[in-house]
Coordinates of C-alpha atoms and ligand atoms in Angstrom, one line a residue:
M23 CA -11.9 -78.0 73.5
L24 CA -10.1 -79.4 76.5
S25 CA -7.2 -81.7 77.0
Y26 CA -5.7 -83.6 79.9
S27 CA -2.0 -82.8 80.3
M28 CA 0.0 -85.2 82.5
E29 CA 3.4 -86.4 83.7
G30 CA 3.6 -90.2 84.1
G31 CA 5.4 -92.3 86.6
N32 CA 3.9 -91.2 89.9
K33 CA 2.4 -93.6 92.4
V34 CA -1.0 -92.8 93.9
Y35 CA -1.9 -92.6 97.6
G36 CA -5.1 -91.7 99.4
E37 CA -8.9 -92.0 99.2
V38 CA -11.2 -91.8 96.2
Q39 CA -14.8 -91.2 96.8
I40 CA -16.8 -93.0 94.1
S41 CA -19.6 -91.0 92.5
S42 CA -23.1 -92.1 91.7
A43 CA -23.5 -94.2 88.6
K44 CA -23.8 -92.4 85.3
N45 CA -26.0 -95.1 83.8
S46 CA -28.3 -95.1 86.8
A47 CA -28.7 -91.4 87.1
L48 CA -29.5 -91.0 83.3
T49 CA -32.4 -93.5 83.4
V50 CA -33.8 -92.0 86.6
M51 CA -33.8 -88.7 84.8
C52 CA -35.8 -90.3 82.0
A53 CA -38.2 -91.8 84.6
A54 CA -38.9 -88.3 85.9
I55 CA -41.2 -88.0 82.8
L56 CA -43.4 -90.5 84.5
N57 CA -43.4 -89.5 88.1
K58 CA -43.0 -85.8 87.3
E59 CA -40.9 -84.6 90.2
V60 CA -37.7 -86.1 91.5
F61 CA -34.6 -85.1 93.4
I62 CA -31.6 -87.2 92.4
K63 CA -29.2 -87.0 95.3
N64 CA -25.5 -86.9 94.5
C65 CA -26.4 -87.0 90.8
P66 CA -23.0 -86.9 89.1
N67 CA -21.9 -83.7 87.5
I68 CA -20.9 -85.1 84.2
G69 CA -21.3 -84.2 80.5
D70 CA -24.0 -86.8 79.8
V71 CA -26.1 -85.6 82.7
T72 CA -25.8 -82.0 81.4
V73 CA -26.9 -83.1 77.9
M74 CA -29.9 -85.0 79.4
S75 CA -30.8 -82.0 81.5
E76 CA -30.7 -79.8 78.3
I77 CA -33.0 -82.3 76.5
L78 CA -35.5 -82.3 79.4
S79 CA -35.4 -78.5 79.6
S80 CA -36.0 -78.2 75.8
I81 CA -39.2 -80.1 76.1
G82 CA -40.5 -78.1 79.0
A83 CA -39.1 -79.6 82.2
T84 CA -37.5 -77.6 84.9
V85 CA -34.0 -78.9 85.8
K86 CA -31.9 -77.4 88.6
R87 CA -28.6 -78.4 89.9
T88 CA -28.1 -77.9 93.6
S89 CA -25.1 -78.4 95.8
D90 CA -26.1 -82.0 96.6
G91 CA -28.0 -83.2 93.5
L92 CA -30.3 -82.6 90.6
Y93 CA -34.0 -81.5 90.9
I94 CA -36.3 -82.2 88.0
D95 CA -39.9 -81.1 87.6
A96 CA -41.4 -82.6 84.5
S97 CA -45.0 -81.6 85.1
N98 CA -44.9 -79.0 82.4
V99 CA -43.4 -81.0 79.5
Y100 CA -45.3 -79.8 76.5
T101 CA -43.8 -81.6 73.5
T102 CA -42.6 -85.1 72.7
D103 CA -40.6 -83.9 69.7
L104 CA -37.0 -84.5 70.9
P105 CA -34.3 -82.2 69.5
K106 CA -31.9 -84.0 67.2
S107 CA -29.1 -81.5 68.0
K108 CA -29.1 -82.9 71.6
T109 CA -30.2 -86.5 71.3
S110 CA -27.5 -87.2 68.7
K111 CA -25.0 -86.6 71.6
I112 CA -26.0 -89.4 74.0
R113 CA -27.3 -92.9 73.6
A114 CA -29.4 -92.6 76.8
S115 CA -31.6 -89.9 75.0
F116 CA -33.4 -92.8 73.4
F117 CA -34.5 -94.1 76.9
L118 CA -36.9 -91.1 77.0
V119 CA -39.0 -92.8 74.4
G120 CA -40.6 -95.3 76.8
P121 CA -41.7 -92.8 79.4
L122 CA -42.9 -90.2 76.9
L123 CA -44.9 -92.8 75.0
S124 CA -46.5 -93.9 78.2
R125 CA -47.4 -90.4 79.3
F126 CA -48.3 -88.7 76.0
G127 CA -48.9 -91.6 73.5
T128 CA -46.5 -90.2 70.9
V129 CA -42.8 -89.5 70.4
S130 CA -40.7 -88.2 67.6
V131 CA -37.0 -88.9 68.0
S132 CA -34.0 -89.2 65.8
K133 CA -31.5 -92.1 65.9
P134 CA -29.6 -91.8 69.1
G135 CA -25.9 -90.8 69.3
G136 CA -23.3 -91.7 72.0
C137 CA -19.9 -93.2 71.9
K138 CA -18.8 -94.5 68.5
I139 CA -18.2 -98.1 69.6
G140 CA -20.2 -100.0 67.0
E141 CA -23.4 -100.1 65.1
R142 CA -25.8 -99.7 68.1
P143 CA -29.2 -100.3 66.6
V144 CA -32.4 -99.8 68.5
D145 CA -34.4 -102.7 67.0
I146 CA -34.9 -104.4 70.4
H147 CA -36.4 -101.3 71.9
L148 CA -38.7 -100.8 68.9
E149 CA -39.8 -104.5 68.8
G150 CA -40.7 -104.2 72.5
F151 CA -42.8 -101.0 72.0
K152 CA -44.6 -102.7 69.2
A153 CA -45.4 -105.7 71.4
L154 CA -46.9 -103.2 73.9
G155 CA -49.2 -101.9 71.2
A156 CA -47.2 -99.1 69.6
K157 CA -46.9 -98.2 65.9
V158 CA -43.5 -97.3 64.7
S159 CA -42.8 -95.4 61.5
E160 CA -39.4 -94.5 60.3
T161 CA -38.2 -91.7 58.0
E162 CA -34.6 -91.2 56.9
S163 CA -33.6 -89.6 60.2
R164 CA -36.5 -90.0 62.6
F165 CA -38.8 -92.5 64.3
I166 CA -42.4 -91.6 65.0
I167 CA -43.7 -93.9 67.7
T168 CA -47.4 -93.7 68.7
A169 CA -49.6 -95.6 71.1
P170 CA -52.8 -94.1 72.4
I171 CA -52.7 -96.8 75.0
L172 CA -50.0 -99.3 76.0
H173 CA -51.0 -102.9 76.9
G174 CA -48.9 -105.3 79.0
A175 CA -47.3 -108.1 77.0
K176 CA -44.9 -111.0 77.1
I177 CA -41.7 -109.8 75.5
H178 CA -38.6 -111.9 74.8
L179 CA -35.5 -109.8 74.2
R180 CA -33.3 -111.3 71.5
Y181 CA -30.3 -109.9 73.4
P182 CA -30.2 -108.7 77.0
S183 CA -29.8 -105.1 76.0
V184 CA -29.5 -102.7 79.0
G185 CA -31.1 -99.8 77.3
A186 CA -34.0 -101.8 75.8
T187 CA -34.7 -103.5 79.1
E188 CA -34.8 -100.0 80.8
N189 CA -36.9 -98.4 78.0
L190 CA -39.5 -101.2 78.2
I191 CA -39.7 -101.1 82.0
L192 CA -40.3 -97.3 81.7
A193 CA -42.9 -97.9 79.0
S194 CA -44.8 -100.5 80.9
A195 CA -44.7 -99.2 84.4
C196 CA -48.0 -97.5 83.9
A197 CA -49.3 -99.7 81.0
D198 CA -52.6 -101.5 81.1
G199 CA -52.0 -105.0 82.5
V200 CA -49.0 -107.1 83.2
T201 CA -45.7 -107.1 81.2
L202 CA -43.2 -109.9 81.4
L203 CA -39.7 -109.2 80.0
F204 CA -37.7 -112.4 79.3
N205 CA -33.9 -112.4 78.7
S206 CA -33.7 -109.0 80.4
A207 CA -30.4 -107.3 81.2
K208 CA -29.2 -108.1 84.7
E209 CA -27.0 -105.0 85.2
P210 CA -27.2 -103.4 88.6
E211 CA -28.4 -100.1 87.0
V212 CA -31.5 -101.9 85.7
K213 CA -32.3 -103.0 89.3
D214 CA -31.6 -99.5 90.5
L215 CA -34.2 -98.1 88.0
C216 CA -36.7 -100.7 89.3
D217 CA -36.0 -99.7 92.9
F218 CA -36.6 -96.1 92.0
L219 CA -39.9 -96.8 90.2
N220 CA -41.1 -99.0 93.0
L221 CA -40.3 -96.2 95.4
C222 CA -42.7 -94.1 93.3
G223 CA -45.4 -96.7 93.6
A224 CA -44.7 -99.0 90.6
K225 CA -45.1 -102.8 90.9
I226 CA -42.0 -104.3 89.5
T227 CA -40.4 -107.6 90.5
G228 CA -37.3 -109.4 89.2
G229 CA -35.1 -106.3 88.5
G230 CA -31.5 -107.5 88.2
T231 CA -32.7 -111.0 87.0
S232 CA -33.5 -112.2 83.5
I233 CA -37.2 -112.2 84.0
I234 CA -38.9 -109.0 85.1
R235 CA -42.6 -108.6 85.8
I236 CA -44.2 -105.3 85.7
D237 CA -47.8 -104.9 86.9
G238 CA -48.9 -101.6 85.4
V239 CA -50.2 -99.0 87.8
K240 CA -52.4 -96.0 87.0
K241 CA -49.9 -93.4 88.1
L242 CA -46.6 -92.9 90.0
N243 CA -46.0 -90.7 93.0
S244 CA -44.3 -87.3 92.6
G245 CA -41.7 -85.7 94.9
I246 CA -39.4 -88.6 95.3
T247 CA -35.8 -88.3 96.4
F248 CA -33.4 -91.0 95.2
K249 CA -29.7 -91.7 95.4
P250 CA -28.4 -93.8 92.5
L251 CA -26.1 -96.6 93.3
P252 CA -22.3 -96.1 93.1
D253 CA -20.6 -96.2 89.7
R254 CA -19.0 -99.6 89.3
I255 CA -17.1 -98.6 86.2
E256 CA -15.5 -95.6 87.9
A257 CA -14.5 -97.9 90.8
G258 CA -13.1 -100.4 88.4
T259 CA -11.2 -97.6 86.6
F260 CA -9.5 -96.5 89.8
L261 CA -8.8 -100.0 90.9
L262 CA -7.0 -100.8 87.6
L263 CA -5.2 -97.4 87.7
C264 CA -3.8 -98.1 91.2
Y265 CA -2.8 -101.6 90.1
A266 CA -0.8 -100.2 87.2
L267 CA 0.7 -97.1 88.8
G268 CA 1.4 -98.5 92.3
G269 CA 0.7 -97.0 95.6
K270 CA -2.0 -97.4 98.2
V271 CA -5.6 -96.3 97.6
E272 CA -8.9 -96.6 99.3
L273 CA -12.0 -96.5 97.1
S274 CA -14.9 -95.5 99.3
G275 CA -18.6 -95.7 98.7
V276 CA -18.4 -98.7 96.4
K277 CA -21.0 -101.3 96.0
C278 CA -18.4 -104.0 96.1
E279 CA -20.5 -107.0 94.9
N280 CA -21.1 -105.1 91.6
I281 CA -17.4 -105.3 90.7
Y282 CA -16.9 -108.7 92.1
Y283 CA -16.0 -110.3 88.8
L284 CA -13.2 -107.8 88.1
V285 CA -11.8 -108.0 91.6
K286 CA -11.8 -111.8 91.5
K287 CA -10.3 -112.0 88.1
I288 CA -7.4 -109.6 89.1
L289 CA -6.9 -111.5 92.3
D290 CA -6.8 -114.9 90.5
N291 CA -4.2 -113.5 88.1
T292 CA -2.1 -112.0 90.8
C293 CA -2.3 -114.7 93.5
N294 CA 1.5 -115.3 93.3
N295 CA 2.3 -111.6 93.3
D296 CA 3.5 -110.2 96.6
G297 CA 3.5 -106.7 95.2
F298 CA -0.3 -106.4 95.1
Y299 CA -3.3 -106.9 97.3
V300 CA -7.0 -105.9 97.3
K301 CA -9.1 -106.0 100.4
I302 CA -12.8 -105.4 100.6
Y303 CA -14.4 -104.1 103.8
N304 CA -18.0 -103.0 103.8
D305 CA -18.3 -100.3 101.1
N306 CA -14.6 -99.8 100.7
I307 CA -11.9 -101.4 98.6
Y308 CA -8.3 -101.1 99.7
I309 CA -5.7 -101.6 97.0
Y310 CA -1.9 -101.8 97.4
S311 CA 0.4 -102.2 94.4
D312 CA 4.1 -102.0 94.1
G313 CA 3.7 -100.5 90.7
N314 CA 5.2 -103.5 88.8
P315 CA 2.0 -104.9 87.3
K316 CA 1.9 -108.3 85.8
G317 CA -0.2 -109.2 82.8
L318 CA -3.8 -109.8 83.7
G319 CA -4.5 -112.9 81.5
R320 CA -7.6 -113.2 79.3
F321 CA -10.7 -111.2 79.6
V322 CA -13.9 -111.6 77.6
T323 CA -16.6 -108.9 77.8
M324 CA -20.1 -110.1 78.5
P325 CA -23.3 -108.9 79.9
Y326 CA -23.5 -108.6 83.8
P327 CA -22.4 -110.4 86.0
M328 CA -19.5 -111.1 83.7
F329 CA -16.7 -108.7 82.7
P330 CA -18.2 -105.4 81.7
T331 CA -17.5 -104.0 78.2
D332 CA -17.0 -100.5 79.7
L333 CA -13.9 -101.7 81.5
H334 CA -12.4 -103.3 78.3
P335 CA -10.2 -100.3 77.3
L336 CA -9.1 -99.8 80.9
V337 CA -7.8 -103.4 81.2
S338 CA -6.1 -102.9 77.8
A339 CA -4.3 -99.8 79.1
V340 CA -3.0 -101.7 82.1
G341 CA -2.1 -104.7 79.9
A342 CA -0.1 -102.5 77.5
A343 CA 2.2 -101.5 80.4
A344 CA 2.2 -104.7 82.5
S345 CA 4.9 -107.4 82.1
G346 CA 3.6 -110.5 80.4
E347 CA 0.4 -111.1 78.4
T348 CA -3.1 -109.6 78.7
S349 CA -5.8 -110.1 76.2
V350 CA -9.3 -108.7 75.8
S351 CA -12.1 -110.1 73.6
E352 CA -15.0 -107.8 72.9
T353 CA -18.3 -109.5 72.4
V354 CA -20.8 -106.8 73.3
F355 CA -20.0 -104.0 70.9
D356 CA -18.6 -104.5 67.4
S357 CA -16.1 -101.7 67.2
R358 CA -14.6 -100.8 70.5
F359 CA -10.9 -100.6 69.6
S360 CA -10.4 -96.9 68.6
Y361 CA -8.3 -96.3 71.7
L362 CA -5.6 -98.7 70.3
Q363 CA -4.3 -95.9 68.0
G364 CA -3.3 -93.8 71.1
L365 CA -1.8 -96.8 72.9
K366 CA 0.2 -97.7 69.8
K367 CA 1.6 -94.1 69.6
M368 CA 2.7 -94.5 73.2
G369 CA 4.6 -97.6 72.3
A370 CA 2.2 -100.5 73.1
D371 CA 3.0 -103.8 71.5
F372 CA -0.2 -105.7 70.6
T373 CA -1.9 -107.7 67.9
L374 CA -5.6 -107.4 67.0
H375 CA -7.3 -110.4 65.6
G376 CA -11.0 -110.0 64.9
E377 CA -12.4 -108.7 68.2
T378 CA -9.5 -109.9 70.4
V379 CA -6.5 -107.7 71.3
T380 CA -3.4 -109.3 72.9
F381 CA -0.8 -107.2 74.6
R382 CA 2.8 -108.1 75.4
G383 CA 3.3 -105.4 78.0
R384 CA 6.2 -103.0 77.9
A385 CA 7.2 -99.6 79.1
L386 CA 5.1 -96.8 77.5
H387 CA 6.3 -93.3 76.6
G388 CA 4.4 -90.0 76.7
E389 CA 2.7 -88.8 73.6
T390 CA -0.1 -86.5 72.3
V391 CA -3.1 -88.7 71.7
T392 CA -6.9 -88.2 71.3
A393 CA -9.7 -89.6 73.5
P394 CA -11.8 -91.4 70.9
D395 CA -14.7 -92.0 73.2
L396 CA -15.5 -92.0 77.0
R397 CA -13.9 -95.3 78.2
G398 CA -11.2 -95.2 75.5
G399 CA -10.2 -91.7 76.6
A400 CA -10.0 -92.8 80.3
A401 CA -7.8 -95.7 79.2
L402 CA -5.4 -93.3 77.5
V403 CA -5.3 -91.2 80.7
V404 CA -4.3 -94.3 82.7
A405 CA -1.7 -95.2 80.1
G406 CA -0.4 -91.6 80.2
L407 CA 0.0 -91.6 84.0
K408 CA 1.9 -94.9 83.7
A409 CA 4.1 -93.8 80.8
E410 CA 7.4 -92.1 81.0
G411 CA 7.3 -88.4 80.3
K412 CA 4.5 -86.1 79.2
T413 CA 1.2 -87.1 77.7
V414 CA -1.6 -84.9 76.4
V415 CA -5.0 -86.5 75.9
K416 CA -7.0 -84.3 73.6
C417 CA -10.8 -84.2 73.5
A418 CA -11.0 -84.5 77.3
E419 CA -14.8 -83.7 77.0
N420 CA -15.3 -87.3 75.9
V421 CA -14.0 -88.5 79.3
M422 CA -15.9 -85.8 81.2
R423 CA -19.1 -87.3 79.7
G424 CA -18.9 -90.0 82.3
Y425 CA -16.3 -89.3 85.0
E426 CA -17.1 -86.7 87.6
D427 CA -14.1 -84.5 88.5
F428 CA -11.7 -87.1 87.0
S429 CA -8.5 -85.0 87.0
L430 CA -9.3 -83.5 90.4
K431 CA -9.8 -87.0 91.9
L432 CA -6.6 -88.1 90.3
R433 CA -4.7 -85.0 91.6
K434 CA -5.9 -85.7 95.1
I435 CA -4.2 -89.0 95.1
G436 CA -1.0 -87.6 93.7
A437 CA -1.2 -88.0 90.0
K438 CA 0.3 -85.1 88.0
I439 CA -2.5 -84.2 85.7
K440 CA -4.3 -81.0 84.8
T441 CA -7.1 -80.0 82.5
V442 CA -6.0 -77.4 79.9
K443 CA -7.7 -75.5 77.1
E444 CA -6.6 -76.7 73.7
S445 CA -4.7 -74.0 71.8
Ligands
UD1_15 C1 -25.6 -99.4 78.1 C2 -24.7 -98.4 78.8 C3 -23.3 -98.6 78.3 C4 -22.8 -100.0 78.3 C5 -23.8 -100.9 77.7 C6 -23.5 -102.4 77.9 C7 -26.2 -96.6 79.3 C8 -26.5 -95.2 79.0 N1 -25.2 -97.1 78.6 O1 -25.6 -99.0 76.8 O2 -22.4 -97.7 79.1 O3 -21.6 -100.1 77.6 O4 -25.1 -100.7 78.3 O5 -23.3 -102.7 79.2 O6 -26.7 -97.2 80.2 N2 -28.3 -103.8 70.6 C9 -29.0 -104.2 69.5 N3 -30.3 -103.7 69.4 C10 -30.8 -102.9 70.3 C11 -30.1 -102.5 71.5 C12 -28.8 -103.0 71.6 O7 -28.5 -104.9 68.6 O8 -32.0 -102.5 70.1 C13 -26.9 -104.3 70.8 C14 -25.9 -103.2 70.8 O9 -25.6 -102.8 69.5 C15 -24.7 -103.8 71.5 C16 -25.4 -104.7 72.5 O10 -26.7 -104.9 72.1 O11 -24.0 -104.6 70.6 C17 -25.4 -104.2 73.9 O12 -26.1 -102.9 73.9 P1 -27.0 -102.4 75.1 O13 -26.9 -103.3 76.3 O14 -28.3 -102.0 74.6 O15 -26.2 -101.1 75.5 P2 -26.7 -99.6 75.8 O16 -28.0 -99.7 76.5 O17 -26.7 -98.9 74.5

């Protein structure tokens, strides 16, 4: 087990190169089942990608990390029985169902794992597969999904689930006929998946909008190189960190329009604050902060293009230490507040009513806390770097699931943080 050990109170200066998006890389890895051979350039070296690589290897694919990406050859996949020991670790493992069903006509998979942030059912995925002609049977721990042939269909998603949208795109890219997805997720990572599949010869329009049309093709082309889009959640994390800690940081390689909502919201709330500015120039975001953050007002998590749920704990960490009030209402997941235990230990003053947490910011002090999940853990690191004294965030592996070289990137901009083995 690993921990992050840090001393709070330092400002940050320098450049942070934003990595490729976790949620894009993971779905392109799933898509390799369909097009068989892909090189994912700059594929982030993170825990979730490692687990997905292990799942792919366990069913017969060849997965190799190179200095500049990840190579996958899925030509020799020989089973569609997905190993529970691995799939229980990441939610994205369930996104293999669509492509496996399309290629082999049958999949056996257990209920997916991932961050413990709520119920996270898969009914929308399953309803969609059924609409495409699949039969789903469920045992206590596994789903058996079969479909000798998938037929295009009109599918209305009851909620714009990111994963269900992606799974159904993957299932129908090579289906017989046309599929129309209504109320699709509009997240940029969905569009990235469509872009990748189109590069392989798929016929998909409307990715990134609420109506996606997929004209099934017979097969997809192999040997494609693809670079996933930049990680907007990592960019948002460093933006919020710099706002809280103070200093001058350049985030490079950002797709700025994808974090427009966060930037605009912060700017709206800080318009009378001379101690802070954000400038956007091409693919870079320049942030200056004097390190005296003011409360950020009210945030409500919603599907894209609104405020992303994955930044909820990060805004909370800043709000806990900023003067004035910050509140976050969670509407996407039903249990995303585990990180509050750590913030409370560090001295945060907040009230939690239903799914809304309200902070009256104050100085935090260092403590030993535990990363409850990926974003909650990153939030505790941000709080620890702002707090006075020493903080240890245990279970750092939870953070490493989604942030590439987190402590290294932080050290490069002057944060006093190191990764240590838990004794
Ligand atoms: C993806 C992202 C995750 C992000 C989330 C929302 C990946 C690997 N993960 O997760 O980082 O936080 O989008 O932006 O891409 N739901 C159902 N039934 C379903 C599917 C979802 O009720 O069949 C509910 C979920 O419980 C949740 C909401 O829909 O309350 C949103 O979930 P969804 O958009 O599916 O998130 P994920 O794809 O799991």
